[in-house]
Amino acid sequence: MKTQLKIFQLSLLTKAIGTSVMAATFATVPSVALAQDEAEQEAIEEVVVKASRLKGTASAVIEERKNQAFVADILGAEQIARTGDSDAAAALRRVTGLTLVDGKFIYVRGLGERYSSTTLNGAAVPSPDPTRTVIPLDLFPAAIIESLSVQKSYSASMPAHFGGGAVDIRLKTIPSDFTLQIGANIGGNTDNFDNGFTYNGGDDDWYGEDDGTRAAPGRLQQLWRTYEGLDSVTQMQNREIAAQFNRDYDPYMDSVNPDVGLDFALGDRFDFDDVFDQDLRVGFLTSLSYDNEWQVTEQYEGQDFTQRQDGSWSLVRGFDDVDATEHSVRFSGMFNLGFEYARDHRIDYSAIMLRDTRDEVKVKLGNTNNVLLSDGLRVRDNQTIYEERQFLANQFRGQHNFPALMYLGFDWKYSNARSNRYAPGNVTTRFILADENQDGIFDLENESSLRKATTASRYTFQDLNDRVENYGFNVSLPLTLDRSEIELKAGGDFIEKSRDAFARRIDWNTLAFANYELSGFKVNDILTDDAILNQPLNGNEGIIRDTSVAGDDYLSAQMVDAYYGEIDWFYDNTWRVSAGVRWEDFRQVVAPLDPATGQFDIPSEPTVDDLAELAFKEDDIYPAIALTYILDDQMQFRASYGESAVRPDIREVAPATYIDPLTEFPVGGTPSVVSTQIKNYDLRWEWYLDTGENLSVGLFYKDMVKPIEAVQSPAQDGPPLIRIANAEDGEVYGIEAEFLKDFTFLGGFGEDIFLSGNVTLSDSEINIDTQNVVEQTGVSTTITNPTRRMTGHSEYVVNLNLSWDAPNGNHSATLAYNVFGDRIIIPGIDGRDDAYEQPFHSVDFVYTYYPTYSSTLKFKVNNLLDEKKQIEFEDTLLRSSTYGIGFDIAFKWDF
């Protein structure tokens, strides 16, 4: 059973205005006559397929981007399939100026994920990840995505929380005709050819759900519910609870299974004539997707270094030999139901369920400040990381047009979504290796013993629940005046978000045992039931201790109320002006809880300042304007300006500490962090040719006041602590270009090839007042570079796709290249330079064969260059991880 603490929950209404509700329309596809001779059929089929695959995959969404009033990039389902990306996160790295971090989060124009927002079909959604502001985009499989929209310039019809850009994930909706799709894939990785580490988990791990094996003992859960704690039990009761813990986490080598996946989709549309003298259309689409994948990696984890006389750095604390095996299981389900009446009224319902389970084992060899290699000693940490992430959403969307009321339009949306992160029994155990025979080789079996310490092993149990309710409306009125076409728009959007977080830490105290031999390399063989229940103990010491601290549990809520008005004026088919203003009222409360009592962790007689640290409130007006000059049918120019704000998220002001999965460093929130005010400027030139070729070049500049940044705090033992703080000011500026070019001018083979891609060159700078950071965080630190680039900012991003389509339409291939410039991950302190994630040159190849008109066979190879992820400072390796070369074969049948 899952451990969940039932505590008093805050509920604040939070409301926000968003963009217009996106409701996909029924597509009308002309039927193809079946009574044709074979040669004629093949000719028609070849022309259709060739057009859709060569130019269609890259230009199908160009028209939407061209007609946007503000700067935006659109990525369609065909383009995603072309590059073989498996989820939304991997696909979005192909968009101009976007980089992918940790395989889950998108940085837009070099700004971290806190400066972007993510919506699903235009609605706000919760995140099951306690370490990031936005929802992890790897949760969304490519199979359910219709398109991805990235708006890069601010408009009044979208939330004012805007920095780098806003990502909208648009899911597939009602098909134009009956569809039944079945797909399967199998793959692997070159790093998986050898054995990997695993352990004895639960019987239900194959579909990503713990069967209770990892859960805390029932008696301990009862103590948590009643807030009695381990301090309230006798020494014998402490023993009995300890004996109930699952200790079968010892890693062992085993063969790695291949990656497998299954996809299924079923949909249809039904037309009913003469329903109240009008046409009625009803349709549905349901889809299921399952993926089971493995990844074996070799890693390096540095923590602390000392500087030699020649200026180089040597590792004094960290792990120089890490073997890891990660098992992930993903399951998604979606159901859409749509009604369209008289072509003027459309209502859609969507139900989405996404589930992602990560189960990782690490065996880490290294040294600490006290366990030195020079003394013939090593530490071995066995680490197990298990988490289940789940996302559920129910969405209703409506579009209504009233011809009798001057074609007044009314759109509305309602979304109720919740997410959960359940992480039971994450375990880290430390052994000491002693080179007793001094042969320079550490025998893991014969020279190993469980560490004698108050924290020889640590279990953590976490449960996080996020809920978001979002509803809104938009009203539009089109007007035609002489040479002008005007659309007046207004709307409101309201968001309610609440979160409750629960965390417990249980440490195993091996110092409690009196004269007990801890030799061995398996916890299950050392800490047996007999030893735990009967071995003599020192005094009144307990074997297990609850080391949870205030802030591990917290309740929080957000509320945003927003209204906007906008005018879109199109004059003489040449000039277009879109201008608007938005008012938002934002409120947020974060209340830490004392895990020992379940009460709010505030002074018994709180002061005004004490209460002020729990609440955050602001309201403001955010204007935006965009100007478009249309030179002709092929070329246009854009300019826009907007004012927006990036507010600290719950995790950034909560006092709790969490582990950053990218660096594995602890990150602590700061209650006094304030919002970042941003002025956004954009210029863009766009050229669209009739052949489908296109070219665009844009300039952007962002002026920021009080940008939210990460700073490093000195560490006593273990990895350093990262804190959230405000810099004084900052700016981001750059140029980005996007293109699609065919090679028909070469004739012959060149007619079947085209090149598409994008390049972004940019820079950023922030200025940090060290004294203000000390006062804000309460942590004394000396920042090495108070003036530097923003955390996560890359000075360049390049995407290139070289594609080929066979003249007969039966084959296609794409070679995709992606690289980002180095970016600061960990800001330096005490004279040590900032740590940069190094460029990762990603080269992927996708080949697709179409045996029949309704079947597809796809072969994909990822990371052809066998690149590693590396983080360095001053040419010194801080973190590294291999990725191997991945490969996958997929078959899809469309009935």
Short mmCIF file of N, CA, C and O in Angstrom, two decimals, residues 359-461:
data_model
loop_
_atom_site.label_atom_id
_atom_site.label_comp_id
_atom_site.label_asym_id
_atom_site.label_seq_id
_atom_site.Cartn_x
_atom_site.Cartn_y
_atom_site.Cartn_z
N ASP A 359 13.08 3.37 -12.30
CA ASP A 359 13.67 2.48 -11.30
C ASP A 359 15.16 2.36 -11.64
O ASP A 359 15.52 1.72 -12.63
N GLU A 360 16.01 2.97 -10.83
CA GLU A 360 17.44 3.04 -11.15
C GLU A 360 18.28 2.47 -10.02
O GLU A 360 18.00 2.70 -8.84
N VAL A 361 19.31 1.72 -10.39
CA VAL A 361 20.27 1.16 -9.45
C VAL A 361 21.65 1.72 -9.77
O VAL A 361 22.06 1.73 -10.95
N LYS A 362 22.36 2.19 -8.73
CA LYS A 362 23.71 2.70 -8.91
C LYS A 362 24.65 2.01 -7.92
O LYS A 362 24.33 1.89 -6.74
N VAL A 363 25.80 1.61 -8.43
CA VAL A 363 26.89 1.12 -7.58
C VAL A 363 28.04 2.11 -7.77
O VAL A 363 28.60 2.21 -8.86
N LYS A 364 28.38 2.82 -6.67
CA LYS A 364 29.29 3.96 -6.76
C LYS A 364 30.54 3.71 -5.90
O LYS A 364 30.43 3.41 -4.71
N LEU A 365 31.71 3.86 -6.49
CA LEU A 365 32.98 3.74 -5.80
C LEU A 365 33.67 5.09 -5.76
O LEU A 365 33.75 5.77 -6.79
N GLY A 366 34.16 5.47 -4.57
CA GLY A 366 34.81 6.76 -4.46
C GLY A 366 35.48 6.94 -3.12
O GLY A 366 35.81 5.96 -2.43
N ASN A 367 35.66 8.21 -2.74
CA ASN A 367 36.33 8.54 -1.49
C ASN A 367 35.69 9.78 -0.88
O ASN A 367 34.99 10.54 -1.55
N THR A 368 35.91 9.93 0.43
CA THR A 368 35.43 11.11 1.15
C THR A 368 36.63 11.81 1.78
O THR A 368 37.78 11.38 1.63
N ASN A 369 36.36 12.87 2.52
CA ASN A 369 37.44 13.59 3.20
C ASN A 369 38.14 12.71 4.22
O ASN A 369 39.32 12.92 4.54
N ASN A 370 37.44 11.70 4.78
CA ASN A 370 38.00 10.85 5.81
C ASN A 370 38.38 9.45 5.33
O ASN A 370 39.22 8.79 5.93
N VAL A 371 37.74 9.01 4.27
CA VAL A 371 38.05 7.70 3.70
C VAL A 371 38.90 7.94 2.46
O VAL A 371 38.38 8.28 1.38
N LEU A 372 40.21 7.78 2.60
CA LEU A 372 41.16 8.21 1.59
C LEU A 372 41.76 7.03 0.84
O LEU A 372 42.09 6.00 1.44
N LEU A 373 41.95 7.22 -0.43
CA LEU A 373 42.60 6.21 -1.25
C LEU A 373 44.05 6.02 -0.81
O LEU A 373 44.58 4.89 -0.87
N SER A 374 44.67 7.09 -0.35
CA SER A 374 46.06 7.00 0.11
C SER A 374 46.20 6.10 1.33
O SER A 374 47.29 5.58 1.62
N ASP A 375 45.11 5.91 2.06
CA ASP A 375 45.11 5.01 3.22
C ASP A 375 44.64 3.60 2.86
O ASP A 375 44.41 2.76 3.75
N GLY A 376 44.46 3.36 1.57
CA GLY A 376 43.99 2.05 1.15
C GLY A 376 42.52 1.82 1.41
O GLY A 376 42.09 0.68 1.62
N LEU A 377 41.73 2.89 1.39
CA LEU A 377 40.31 2.79 1.70
C LEU A 377 39.48 3.37 0.55
O LEU A 377 39.89 4.31 -0.13
N ARG A 378 38.31 2.80 0.37
CA ARG A 378 37.33 3.30 -0.61
C ARG A 378 35.94 3.20 0.02
O ARG A 378 35.71 2.40 0.94
N VAL A 379 35.03 4.01 -0.48
CA VAL A 379 33.63 3.86 -0.10
C VAL A 379 32.88 3.28 -1.29
O VAL A 379 33.20 3.54 -2.45
N ARG A 380 31.89 2.46 -0.98
CA ARG A 380 30.99 1.93 -2.01
C ARG A 380 29.56 2.23 -1.58
O ARG A 380 29.11 1.76 -0.53
N ASP A 381 28.90 3.02 -2.38
CA ASP A 381 27.50 3.35 -2.12
C ASP A 381 26.61 2.57 -3.08
O ASP A 381 26.79 2.64 -4.30
N ASN A 382 25.67 1.84 -2.51
CA ASN A 382 24.62 1.22 -3.31
C ASN A 382 23.38 2.11 -3.22
O ASN A 382 22.89 2.38 -2.13
N GLN A 383 22.90 2.55 -4.35
CA GLN A 383 21.80 3.51 -4.36
C GLN A 383 20.67 3.00 -5.24
O GLN A 383 20.89 2.58 -6.38
N THR A 384 19.47 3.04 -4.71
CA THR A 384 18.28 2.68 -5.45
C THR A 384 17.34 3.88 -5.51
O THR A 384 17.02 4.47 -4.47
N ILE A 385 16.92 4.24 -6.70
CA ILE A 385 16.01 5.38 -6.90
C ILE A 385 14.77 4.87 -7.61
O ILE A 385 14.85 4.37 -8.74
N TYR A 386 13.64 4.98 -6.96
CA TYR A 386 12.39 4.49 -7.53
C TYR A 386 11.32 5.58 -7.39
O TYR A 386 11.11 6.11 -6.30
N GLU A 387 10.66 5.91 -8.50
CA GLU A 387 9.59 6.90 -8.45
C GLU A 387 8.54 6.60 -9.51
O GLU A 387 8.85 6.17 -10.61
N GLU A 388 7.29 6.79 -9.12
CA GLU A 388 6.15 6.68 -10.03
C GLU A 388 5.55 8.07 -10.22
O GLU A 388 5.17 8.72 -9.25
N ARG A 389 5.51 8.52 -11.47
CA ARG A 389 4.90 9.80 -11.80
C ARG A 389 3.61 9.54 -12.57
O ARG A 389 3.60 8.76 -13.53
N GLN A 390 2.55 10.21 -12.18
CA GLN A 390 1.26 10.01 -12.82
C GLN A 390 0.56 11.33 -13.07
O GLN A 390 0.61 12.23 -12.24
N PHE A 391 -0.08 11.43 -14.23
CA PHE A 391 -0.80 12.65 -14.61
C PHE A 391 -2.18 12.25 -15.12
O PHE A 391 -2.30 11.36 -15.98
N LEU A 392 -3.22 12.88 -14.59
CA LEU A 392 -4.60 12.63 -15.00
C LEU A 392 -5.27 13.96 -15.30
O LEU A 392 -5.12 14.92 -14.53
N ALA A 393 -6.01 14.04 -16.39
CA ALA A 393 -6.68 15.30 -16.74
C ALA A 393 -8.01 15.01 -17.43
O ALA A 393 -8.13 14.06 -18.23
N ASN A 394 -8.99 15.82 -17.11
CA ASN A 394 -10.27 15.84 -17.81
C ASN A 394 -10.48 17.26 -18.33
O ASN A 394 -10.44 18.22 -17.56
N GLN A 395 -10.70 17.37 -19.63
CA GLN A 395 -10.81 18.69 -20.27
C GLN A 395 -12.07 18.77 -21.12
O GLN A 395 -12.41 17.84 -21.84
N PHE A 396 -12.74 19.92 -21.00
CA PHE A 396 -13.89 20.24 -21.86
C PHE A 396 -13.56 21.54 -22.59
O PHE A 396 -13.10 22.51 -21.96
N ARG A 397 -13.83 21.58 -23.88
CA ARG A 397 -13.56 22.76 -24.68
C ARG A 397 -14.73 23.01 -25.62
O ARG A 397 -15.30 22.06 -26.17
N GLY A 398 -15.06 24.26 -25.80
CA GLY A 398 -16.16 24.60 -26.69
C GLY A 398 -15.83 25.77 -27.59
O GLY A 398 -15.14 26.71 -27.16
N GLN A 399 -16.33 25.73 -28.81
CA GLN A 399 -16.21 26.83 -29.76
C GLN A 399 -17.60 27.08 -30.36
O GLN A 399 -18.24 26.15 -30.85
N HIS A 400 -18.01 28.33 -30.31
CA HIS A 400 -19.35 28.67 -30.78
C HIS A 400 -19.29 29.92 -31.64
O HIS A 400 -18.63 30.91 -31.29
N ASN A 401 -20.01 29.85 -32.76
CA ASN A 401 -20.10 30.99 -33.67
C ASN A 401 -21.57 31.32 -33.88
O ASN A 401 -22.39 30.43 -34.12
N PHE A 402 -21.92 32.60 -33.77
CA PHE A 402 -23.32 33.04 -33.88
C PHE A 402 -23.47 33.99 -35.06
O PHE A 402 -23.28 35.21 -34.94
N PRO A 403 -23.79 33.45 -36.24
CA PRO A 403 -23.93 34.29 -37.44
C PRO A 403 -24.97 35.39 -37.27
O PRO A 403 -24.81 36.49 -37.82
N ALA A 404 -26.04 35.11 -36.51
CA ALA A 404 -27.10 36.11 -36.34
C ALA A 404 -26.66 37.29 -35.48
O ALA A 404 -27.30 38.33 -35.46
N LEU A 405 -25.57 37.13 -34.76
CA LEU A 405 -25.05 38.20 -33.89
C LEU A 405 -23.74 38.73 -34.45
O LEU A 405 -22.72 38.85 -33.73
N MET A 406 -23.73 39.02 -35.73
CA MET A 406 -22.55 39.58 -36.39
C MET A 406 -21.35 38.63 -36.29
O MET A 406 -20.21 39.06 -36.17
N TYR A 407 -21.66 37.34 -36.31
CA TYR A 407 -20.63 36.30 -36.23
C TYR A 407 -19.81 36.41 -34.95
O TYR A 407 -18.59 36.22 -34.93
N LEU A 408 -20.50 36.70 -33.88
CA LEU A 408 -19.87 36.73 -32.57
C LEU A 408 -19.34 35.33 -32.24
O LEU A 408 -20.04 34.33 -32.42
N GLY A 409 -18.10 35.28 -31.74
CA GLY A 409 -17.50 34.01 -31.37
C GLY A 409 -17.35 33.90 -29.87
O GLY A 409 -17.07 34.88 -29.18
N PHE A 410 -17.55 32.70 -29.36
CA PHE A 410 -17.41 32.47 -27.93
C PHE A 410 -16.71 31.12 -27.72
O PHE A 410 -17.20 30.08 -28.16
N ASP A 411 -15.56 31.15 -27.09
CA ASP A 411 -14.80 29.94 -26.77
C ASP A 411 -14.72 29.80 -25.26
O ASP A 411 -14.62 30.79 -24.54
N TRP A 412 -14.70 28.57 -24.80
CA TRP A 412 -14.57 28.33 -23.36
C TRP A 412 -13.80 27.04 -23.12
O TRP A 412 -13.66 26.20 -24.01
N LYS A 413 -13.31 26.90 -21.90
CA LYS A 413 -12.57 25.70 -21.53
C LYS A 413 -12.75 25.44 -20.04
O LYS A 413 -12.97 26.35 -19.24
N TYR A 414 -12.67 24.17 -19.70
CA TYR A 414 -12.62 23.76 -18.30
C TYR A 414 -11.70 22.55 -18.21
O TYR A 414 -11.86 21.57 -18.96
N SER A 415 -10.75 22.61 -17.31
CA SER A 415 -9.79 21.53 -17.15
C SER A 415 -9.58 21.25 -15.68
O SER A 415 -9.40 22.18 -14.88
N ASN A 416 -9.65 19.99 -15.34
CA ASN A 416 -9.38 19.55 -13.96
C ASN A 416 -8.31 18.46 -14.05
O ASN A 416 -8.56 17.39 -14.59
N ALA A 417 -7.13 18.77 -13.54
CA ALA A 417 -6.01 17.84 -13.69
C ALA A 417 -5.31 17.66 -12.35
O ALA A 417 -5.30 18.56 -11.50
N ARG A 418 -4.74 16.51 -12.19
CA ARG A 418 -3.95 16.25 -10.99
C ARG A 418 -2.75 15.38 -11.36
O ARG A 418 -2.81 14.58 -12.30
N SER A 419 -1.70 15.54 -10.61
CA SER A 419 -0.50 14.73 -10.82
C SER A 419 -0.01 14.24 -9.47
O SER A 419 -0.30 14.84 -8.42
N ASN A 420 0.75 13.17 -9.51
CA ASN A 420 1.26 12.57 -8.28
C ASN A 420 2.65 12.02 -8.52
O ASN A 420 2.94 11.47 -9.60
N ARG A 421 3.51 12.21 -7.55
CA ARG A 421 4.82 11.56 -7.56
C ARG A 421 4.93 10.73 -6.29
O ARG A 421 4.90 11.26 -5.18
N TYR A 422 5.03 9.43 -6.47
CA TYR A 422 5.12 8.50 -5.35
C TYR A 422 6.48 7.83 -5.40
O TYR A 422 6.82 7.16 -6.38
N ALA A 423 7.31 8.07 -4.38
CA ALA A 423 8.68 7.56 -4.36
C ALA A 423 8.92 6.81 -3.06
O ALA A 423 9.43 7.37 -2.09
N PRO A 424 8.54 5.53 -3.00
CA PRO A 424 8.72 4.75 -1.77
C PRO A 424 10.10 4.09 -1.71
O PRO A 424 10.62 3.62 -2.72
N GLY A 425 10.67 4.04 -0.56
CA GLY A 425 11.84 3.21 -0.32
C GLY A 425 13.07 3.51 -1.15
O GLY A 425 13.79 2.60 -1.53
N ASN A 426 13.33 4.79 -1.49
CA ASN A 426 14.61 5.11 -2.10
C ASN A 426 15.71 4.90 -1.05
O ASN A 426 15.63 5.43 0.06
N VAL A 427 16.72 4.13 -1.39
CA VAL A 427 17.67 3.64 -0.40
C VAL A 427 19.11 3.92 -0.84
O VAL A 427 19.46 3.66 -2.00
N THR A 428 19.91 4.44 0.07
CA THR A 428 21.35 4.58 -0.14
C THR A 428 22.08 3.92 1.03
O THR A 428 21.80 4.24 2.20
N THR A 429 22.98 3.01 0.72
CA THR A 429 23.73 2.27 1.74
C THR A 429 25.22 2.40 1.45
O THR A 429 25.64 2.24 0.30
N ARG A 430 26.00 2.68 2.50
CA ARG A 430 27.45 2.88 2.33
C ARG A 430 28.23 1.74 2.96
O ARG A 430 28.02 1.37 4.12
N PHE A 431 29.18 1.20 2.17
CA PHE A 431 30.13 0.20 2.63
C PHE A 431 31.53 0.81 2.62
O PHE A 431 31.81 1.76 1.87
N ILE A 432 32.41 0.26 3.43
CA ILE A 432 33.82 0.64 3.43
C ILE A 432 34.63 -0.51 2.85
O ILE A 432 34.51 -1.66 3.29
N LEU A 433 35.47 -0.20 1.86
CA LEU A 433 36.36 -1.19 1.27
C LEU A 433 37.77 -0.92 1.76
O LEU A 433 38.26 0.22 1.69
N ALA A 434 38.42 -1.95 2.26
CA ALA A 434 39.79 -1.82 2.77
C ALA A 434 40.70 -2.77 2.00
O ALA A 434 40.45 -3.99 1.95
N ASP A 435 41.73 -2.22 1.39
CA ASP A 435 42.70 -3.04 0.64
C ASP A 435 43.64 -3.71 1.64
O ASP A 435 44.78 -3.31 1.83
N GLU A 436 43.12 -4.77 2.28
CA GLU A 436 43.85 -5.39 3.38
C GLU A 436 45.14 -6.06 2.94
O GLU A 436 46.14 -6.04 3.66
N ASN A 437 45.16 -6.68 1.76
CA ASN A 437 46.40 -7.32 1.29
C ASN A 437 47.29 -6.37 0.51
O ASN A 437 48.33 -6.78 -0.02
N GLN A 438 46.86 -5.10 0.41
CA GLN A 438 47.65 -4.03 -0.21
C GLN A 438 48.15 -4.41 -1.61
O GLN A 438 49.29 -4.15 -1.98
N ASP A 439 47.24 -5.01 -2.38
CA ASP A 439 47.60 -5.33 -3.76
C ASP A 439 47.06 -4.31 -4.75
O ASP A 439 47.16 -4.49 -5.96
N GLY A 440 46.45 -3.23 -4.21
CA GLY A 440 45.90 -2.18 -5.07
C GLY A 440 44.57 -2.52 -5.68
O GLY A 440 44.01 -1.75 -6.46
N ILE A 441 44.01 -3.69 -5.33
CA ILE A 441 42.72 -4.13 -5.86
C ILE A 441 41.74 -4.26 -4.69
O ILE A 441 42.05 -4.91 -3.69
N PHE A 442 40.58 -3.66 -4.85
CA PHE A 442 39.57 -3.73 -3.79
C PHE A 442 38.59 -4.86 -4.12
O PHE A 442 37.87 -4.80 -5.12
N ASP A 443 38.62 -5.87 -3.28
CA ASP A 443 37.76 -7.04 -3.45
C ASP A 443 36.40 -6.72 -2.83
O ASP A 443 36.25 -6.63 -1.61
N LEU A 444 35.38 -6.55 -3.68
CA LEU A 444 34.07 -6.14 -3.19
C LEU A 444 33.45 -7.16 -2.25
O LEU A 444 32.67 -6.82 -1.37
N GLU A 445 33.81 -8.44 -2.39
CA GLU A 445 33.18 -9.47 -1.57
C GLU A 445 33.96 -9.74 -0.28
O GLU A 445 33.36 -9.94 0.78
N ASN A 446 35.28 -9.73 -0.36
CA ASN A 446 36.08 -10.15 0.80
C ASN A 446 36.72 -9.00 1.57
O ASN A 446 37.26 -9.23 2.65
N GLU A 447 36.70 -7.79 1.01
CA GLU A 447 37.31 -6.65 1.69
C GLU A 447 36.29 -5.55 1.94
O GLU A 447 36.59 -4.36 1.87
N SER A 448 35.06 -5.95 2.22
CA SER A 448 33.96 -5.00 2.35
C SER A 448 33.27 -5.18 3.70
O SER A 448 33.16 -6.29 4.23
N SER A 449 32.80 -4.07 4.24
CA SER A 449 32.01 -4.10 5.48
C SER A 449 31.05 -2.94 5.49
O SER A 449 31.32 -1.88 4.93
N LEU A 450 29.89 -3.15 6.12
CA LEU A 450 28.89 -2.09 6.24
C LEU A 450 29.44 -0.98 7.12
O LEU A 450 30.05 -1.24 8.16
N ARG A 451 29.25 0.23 6.71
CA ARG A 451 29.83 1.36 7.43
C ARG A 451 29.29 1.44 8.85
O ARG A 451 28.09 1.27 9.09
N LYS A 452 30.18 1.72 9.81
CA LYS A 452 29.78 1.96 11.19
C LYS A 452 29.50 3.44 11.36
O LYS A 452 30.42 4.26 11.45
N ALA A 453 28.24 3.80 11.39
CA ALA A 453 27.87 5.22 11.46
C ALA A 453 26.40 5.31 11.84
O ALA A 453 25.64 4.34 11.78
N THR A 454 26.01 6.50 12.27
CA THR A 454 24.60 6.73 12.58
C THR A 454 23.75 6.74 11.32
O THR A 454 22.53 6.62 11.38
N THR A 455 24.39 6.92 10.16
CA THR A 455 23.68 6.86 8.89
C THR A 455 24.43 5.93 7.96
O THR A 455 25.01 6.35 6.96
N ALA A 456 24.43 4.66 8.29
CA ALA A 456 25.03 3.67 7.40
C ALA A 456 24.14 3.43 6.19
O ALA A 456 24.61 3.11 5.10
N SER A 457 22.85 3.60 6.37
CA SER A 457 21.89 3.45 5.29
C SER A 457 20.75 4.43 5.53
O SER A 457 20.39 4.71 6.67
N ARG A 458 20.21 4.99 4.44
CA ARG A 458 19.09 5.94 4.55
C ARG A 458 17.99 5.53 3.60
O ARG A 458 18.19 5.31 2.41
N TYR A 459 16.77 5.48 4.16
CA TYR A 459 15.57 5.24 3.37
C TYR A 459 14.79 6.55 3.31
O TYR A 459 14.64 7.24 4.32
N THR A 460 14.28 6.89 2.14
CA THR A 460 13.40 8.06 2.02
C THR A 460 12.08 7.63 1.40
O THR A 460 12.04 6.81 0.48
N PHE A 461 11.00 8.18 1.92
CA PHE A 461 9.65 7.91 1.43
C PHE A 461 9.00 9.25 1.11
O PHE A 461 8.91 10.12 1.98
#
